[in-house]
PDB file of C-alpha atoms in Angstrom:
ATOM      1  CA  MET A  61    -134.308 -47.200-165.261  1.00 87.00           C
ATOM      2  CA  LEU A  62    -131.772 -45.220-163.438  1.00 94.00           C
ATOM      3  CA  VAL A  63    -133.641 -44.151-160.649  1.00 94.00           C
ATOM      4  CA  PRO A  64    -133.255 -47.115-158.422  1.00 96.00           C
ATOM      5  CA  VAL A  65    -129.047 -46.433-158.437  1.00 98.00           C
ATOM      6  CA  PRO A  66    -129.151 -43.368-156.611  1.00 98.00           C
ATOM      7  CA  ILE A  67    -131.930 -44.093-154.047  1.00 98.00           C
ATOM      8  CA  VAL A  68    -130.152 -47.004-153.129  1.00 98.00           C
ATOM      9  CA  CYS A  69    -126.483 -45.140-152.962  1.00 98.00           C
ATOM     10  CA  PHE A  70    -128.113 -42.787-150.628  1.00 98.00           C
ATOM     11  CA  VAL A  71    -129.683 -44.998-148.426  1.00 98.00           C
ATOM     12  CA  GLY A  72    -126.538 -46.932-148.561  1.00 98.00           C
ATOM     13  CA  THR A  73    -124.602 -43.719-147.433  1.00 98.00           C
ATOM     14  CA  LEU A  74    -126.786 -43.656-144.464  1.00 98.00           C
ATOM     15  CA  LEU A  75    -126.060 -47.147-143.744  1.00 98.00           C
ATOM     16  CA  THR A  76    -122.592 -46.573-144.060  1.00 98.00           C
ATOM     17  CA  ASP A  77    -122.427 -43.068-141.709  1.00 97.00           C
ATOM     18  CA  ILE A  78    -124.226 -45.169-139.189  1.00 97.00           C
ATOM     19  CA  MET A  79    -121.461 -47.361-139.138  1.00 97.00           C
ATOM     20  CA  TYR A  80    -118.953 -45.080-139.114  1.00 96.00           C
ATOM     21  CA  CYS A  81    -120.779 -43.039-136.233  1.00 95.00           C
ATOM     22  CA  ALA A  82    -120.315 -46.745-134.287  1.00 96.00           C
ATOM     23  CA  THR A  83    -116.720 -47.775-135.211  1.00 96.00           C
ATOM     24  CA  ALA A  84    -114.733 -44.895-136.383  1.00 94.00           C
ATOM     25  CA  GLU A  85    -113.211 -47.501-138.818  1.00 95.00           C
ATOM     26  CA  MET A  86    -112.044 -45.162-142.100  1.00 94.00           C
ATOM     27  CA  MET A  87    -113.416 -47.694-144.476  1.00 95.00           C
ATOM     28  CA  TRP A  88    -117.190 -46.599-143.342  1.00 96.00           C
ATOM     29  CA  ALA A  89    -116.562 -43.005-144.366  1.00 95.00           C
ATOM     30  CA  ASP A  90    -114.757 -44.162-147.833  1.00 95.00           C
ATOM     31  CA  PHE A  91    -118.002 -46.225-149.024  1.00 97.00           C
ATOM     32  CA  SER A  92    -119.845 -43.284-147.909  1.00 97.00           C
ATOM     33  CA  ALA A  93    -118.034 -41.058-150.315  1.00 96.00           C
ATOM     34  CA  TRP A  94    -118.043 -43.980-153.117  1.00 97.00           C
ATOM     35  CA  LEU A  95    -121.792 -43.996-152.725  1.00 98.00           C
ATOM     36  CA  LEU A  96    -122.316 -40.553-152.477  1.00 98.00           C
ATOM     37  CA  VAL A  97    -120.490 -40.120-155.712  1.00 98.00           C
ATOM     38  CA  VAL A  98    -122.450 -43.001-157.616  1.00 98.00           C
ATOM     39  CA  GLY A  99    -125.246 -41.792-156.270  1.00 98.00           C
ATOM     40  CA  VAL A 100    -125.066 -38.042-157.417  1.00 98.00           C
ATOM     41  CA  ILE A 101    -123.808 -38.965-161.237  1.00 98.00           C
ATOM     42  CA  VAL A 102    -126.224 -41.548-161.738  1.00 98.00           C
ATOM     43  CA  GLY A 103    -128.764 -38.877-159.793  1.00 98.00           C
ATOM     44  CA  VAL A 104    -127.849 -36.442-162.290  1.00 98.00           C
ATOM     45  CA  LEU A 105    -128.226 -38.665-165.456  1.00 98.00           C
ATOM     46  CA  ALA A 106    -131.778 -39.641-164.228  1.00 97.00           C
ATOM     47  CA  ALA A 107    -132.918 -36.348-163.392  1.00 97.00           C
ATOM     48  CA  PHE A 108    -131.887 -35.049-166.966  1.00 97.00           C
ATOM     49  CA  ALA A 109    -133.870 -38.233-168.409  1.00 94.00           C
ATOM     50  CA  GLY A 110    -136.969 -36.714-165.721  1.00 93.00           C
ATOM     51  CA  LEU A 111    -136.529 -33.140-166.870  1.00 95.00           C
ATOM     52  CA  VAL A 112    -136.687 -33.838-170.753  1.00 94.00           C
ATOM     53  CA  ASP A 113    -139.746 -35.510-169.987  1.00 90.00           C
ATOM     54  CA  PHE A 114    -140.873 -32.692-167.745  1.00 93.00           C
ATOM     55  CA  LEU A 115    -140.332 -30.068-170.082  1.00 95.00           C
ATOM     56  CA  SER A 116    -141.424 -31.976-173.358  1.00 93.00           C
ATOM     57  CA  ASN A 117    -144.830 -32.604-172.047  1.00 90.00           C
ATOM     58  CA  ARG A 118    -147.434 -30.128-171.323  1.00 92.00           C
ATOM     59  CA  SER A 119    -149.275 -33.021-169.786  1.00 89.00           C
ATOM     60  CA  ILE A 120    -146.884 -34.156-167.184  1.00 91.00           C
ATOM     61  CA  ARG A 121    -146.365 -30.529-165.651  1.00 92.00           C
ATOM     62  CA  ALA A 122    -150.174 -30.281-165.334  1.00 92.00           C
ATOM     63  CA  GLN A 123    -150.069 -33.524-162.940  1.00 92.00           C
ATOM     64  CA  ALA A 124    -150.290 -32.078-159.371  1.00 93.00           C
ATOM     65  CA  PRO A 125    -147.467 -34.391-158.187  1.00 95.00           C
ATOM     66  CA  ALA A 126    -145.396 -32.947-160.595  1.00 95.00           C
ATOM     67  CA  TRP A 127    -144.019 -30.289-159.450  1.00 96.00           C
ATOM     68  CA  PRO A 128    -143.356 -31.384-156.055  1.00 97.00           C
ATOM     69  CA  HIS A 129    -141.868 -34.567-157.351  1.00 97.00           C
ATOM     70  CA  LEU A 130    -139.273 -32.600-159.494  1.00 97.00           C
ATOM     71  CA  ILE A 131    -138.699 -30.083-156.269  1.00 98.00           C
ATOM     72  CA  GLY A 132    -137.932 -32.861-153.876  1.00 98.00           C
ATOM     73  CA  ASN A 133    -135.833 -34.782-156.140  1.00 98.00           C
ATOM     74  CA  ALA A 134    -133.900 -31.257-157.310  1.00 98.00           C
ATOM     75  CA  LEU A 135    -133.350 -31.377-153.092  1.00 98.00           C
ATOM     76  CA  VAL A 136    -132.031 -34.209-153.024  1.00 98.00           C
ATOM     77  CA  LEU A 137    -129.197 -34.248-155.269  1.00 98.00           C
ATOM     78  CA  VAL A 138    -128.427 -30.823-154.472  1.00 98.00           C
ATOM     79  CA  LEU A 139    -127.997 -32.051-150.051  1.00 98.00           C
ATOM     80  CA  SER A 140    -126.083 -35.138-151.575  1.00 98.00           C
ATOM     81  CA  PHE A 141    -123.679 -33.403-153.727  1.00 98.00           C
ATOM     82  CA  SER A 142    -123.436 -31.164-150.777  1.00 98.00           C
ATOM     83  CA  ASN A 143    -122.904 -33.801-148.473  1.00 97.00           C
ATOM     84  CA  ALA A 144    -120.168 -35.376-150.976  1.00 97.00           C
ATOM     85  CA  LEU A 145    -118.184 -32.572-150.659  1.00 97.00           C
ATOM     86  CA  ILE A 146    -118.513 -33.165-146.764  1.00 96.00           C
ATOM     87  CA  HIS A 147    -117.483 -36.281-147.054  1.00 95.00           C
ATOM     88  CA  THR A 148    -114.241 -34.883-148.225  1.00 94.00           C
ATOM     89  CA  ARG A 149    -112.667 -34.242-145.336  1.00 89.00           C
ATOM     90  CA  ASP A 150    -110.724 -35.944-143.274  1.00 83.00           C
ATOM     91  CA  ALA A 151    -111.230 -38.500-140.453  1.00 73.00           C
ATOM     92  CA  TRP A 152    -114.378 -37.820-138.245  1.00 83.00           C
ATOM     93  CA  THR A 153    -115.737 -34.337-139.172  1.00 87.00           C
ATOM     94  CA  SER A 154    -116.319 -36.232-143.081  1.00 87.00           C
ATOM     95  CA  VAL A 155    -119.325 -37.612-141.290  1.00 92.00           C
ATOM     96  CA  VAL A 156    -119.965 -36.834-137.918  1.00 92.00           C
ATOM     97  CA  PRO A 157    -122.521 -34.964-137.874  1.00 94.00           C
ATOM     98  CA  VAL A 158    -123.779 -32.253-140.656  1.00 95.00           C
ATOM     99  CA  GLY A 159    -122.648 -35.488-143.378  1.00 96.00           C
ATOM    100  CA  LEU A 160    -124.557 -38.004-140.684  1.00 96.00           C
ATOM    101  CA  ILE A 161    -127.561 -35.241-140.730  1.00 97.00           C
ATOM    102  CA  LEU A 162    -127.032 -34.864-144.519  1.00 98.00           C
ATOM    103  CA  SER A 163    -128.134 -38.792-145.018  1.00 98.00           C
ATOM    104  CA  ILE A 164    -130.920 -38.947-142.734  1.00 98.00           C
ATOM    105  CA  ILE A 165    -132.723 -35.444-144.811  1.00 98.00           C
ATOM    106  CA  VAL A 166    -131.737 -37.420-147.828  1.00 98.00           C
ATOM    107  CA  VAL A 167    -133.255 -40.471-146.568  1.00 98.00           C
ATOM    108  CA  LEU A 168    -136.318 -38.961-145.278  1.00 98.00           C
ATOM    109  CA  ILE A 169    -137.176 -37.466-148.688  1.00 98.00           C
ATOM    110  CA  LEU A 170    -137.110 -40.137-150.783  1.00 98.00           C
ATOM    111  CA  PRO A 171    -139.827 -42.153-149.501  1.00 98.00           C
ATOM    112  CA  VAL A 172    -142.202 -38.682-150.643  1.00 98.00           C
ATOM    113  CA  THR A 173    -140.569 -38.112-153.827  1.00 98.00           C
ATOM    114  CA  GLY A 174    -141.104 -42.075-154.469  1.00 96.00           C
ATOM    115  CA  TRP A 175    -144.424 -42.018-153.419  1.00 97.00           C
ATOM    116  CA  LEU A 176    -145.009 -39.006-156.037  1.00 97.00           C
ATOM    117  CA  GLY A 177    -143.129 -40.539-159.025  1.00 93.00           C
ATOM    118  CA  TRP A 178    -145.568 -43.639-158.332  1.00 93.00           C
ATOM    119  CA  SER A 179    -148.425 -41.505-158.138  1.00 94.00           C
ATOM    120  CA  MET A 180    -147.681 -39.763-161.629  1.00 92.00           C
ATOM    121  CA  VAL A 181    -147.175 -43.141-163.314  1.00 88.00           C
ATOM    122  CA  TYR A 182    -149.737 -45.503-161.656  1.00 90.00           C
ATOM    123  CA  ARG A 183    -152.457 -43.082-161.028  1.00 90.00           C
ATOM    124  CA  HIS A 184    -152.022 -40.119-163.822  1.00 83.00           C
ATOM    125  CA  GLY A 185    -150.743 -42.440-166.072  1.00 81.00           C
ATOM    126  CA  VAL A 186    -147.729 -40.548-166.955  1.00 80.00           C
ATOM    127  CA  GLY A 187    -144.979 -42.620-169.478  1.00 73.00           C
ATOM    128  CA  VAL A 188    -147.844 -45.582-169.701  1.00 66.00           C
ATOM    129  CA  LEU A 189    -148.479 -46.680-173.322  1.00 68.00           C
ATOM    130  CA  ARG A 190    -152.134 -46.448-173.474  1.00 64.00           C
TER     131      ARG A 190
END
C-alpha cells in the first residue's frame, strides 16, 4: 500500500521540473522539492517493508526478478535522495540541468522495477495467500 505514493511523487517531480524549465516560476521548483521529500520518506518506509519480506523469506530471494527489483528500487531511492539535495539549491540551478536529468532517470527506472514487482506477485505468487 505504500508503493504508489513514491511512484506518484517521483513522476510528479519530473512533471513539475519540466514546468519549472518551461516557466522559471519558483512555485514549480518548490513543488518538486516537496514531492521529492515525501517520495523519499514514504519510499524508505516501503523499502523497509519490502526488505523485511526479502530477508525473511528464502523463496522470495530465489525468484529471478527479486534481486533486480531490489537493486532498481534502491537506485531510485538513492537518485531521488540526491535529487532532493540538489533541489535545495537556489533558483535555476536547483532544477536545471542535473535535477531534471535525475528526475528523468528515476522515471525511466520506475516502469522496469514496477514490472519486476508485478512479475513477482502475479507470476511467482510472492505475497499471495494460497
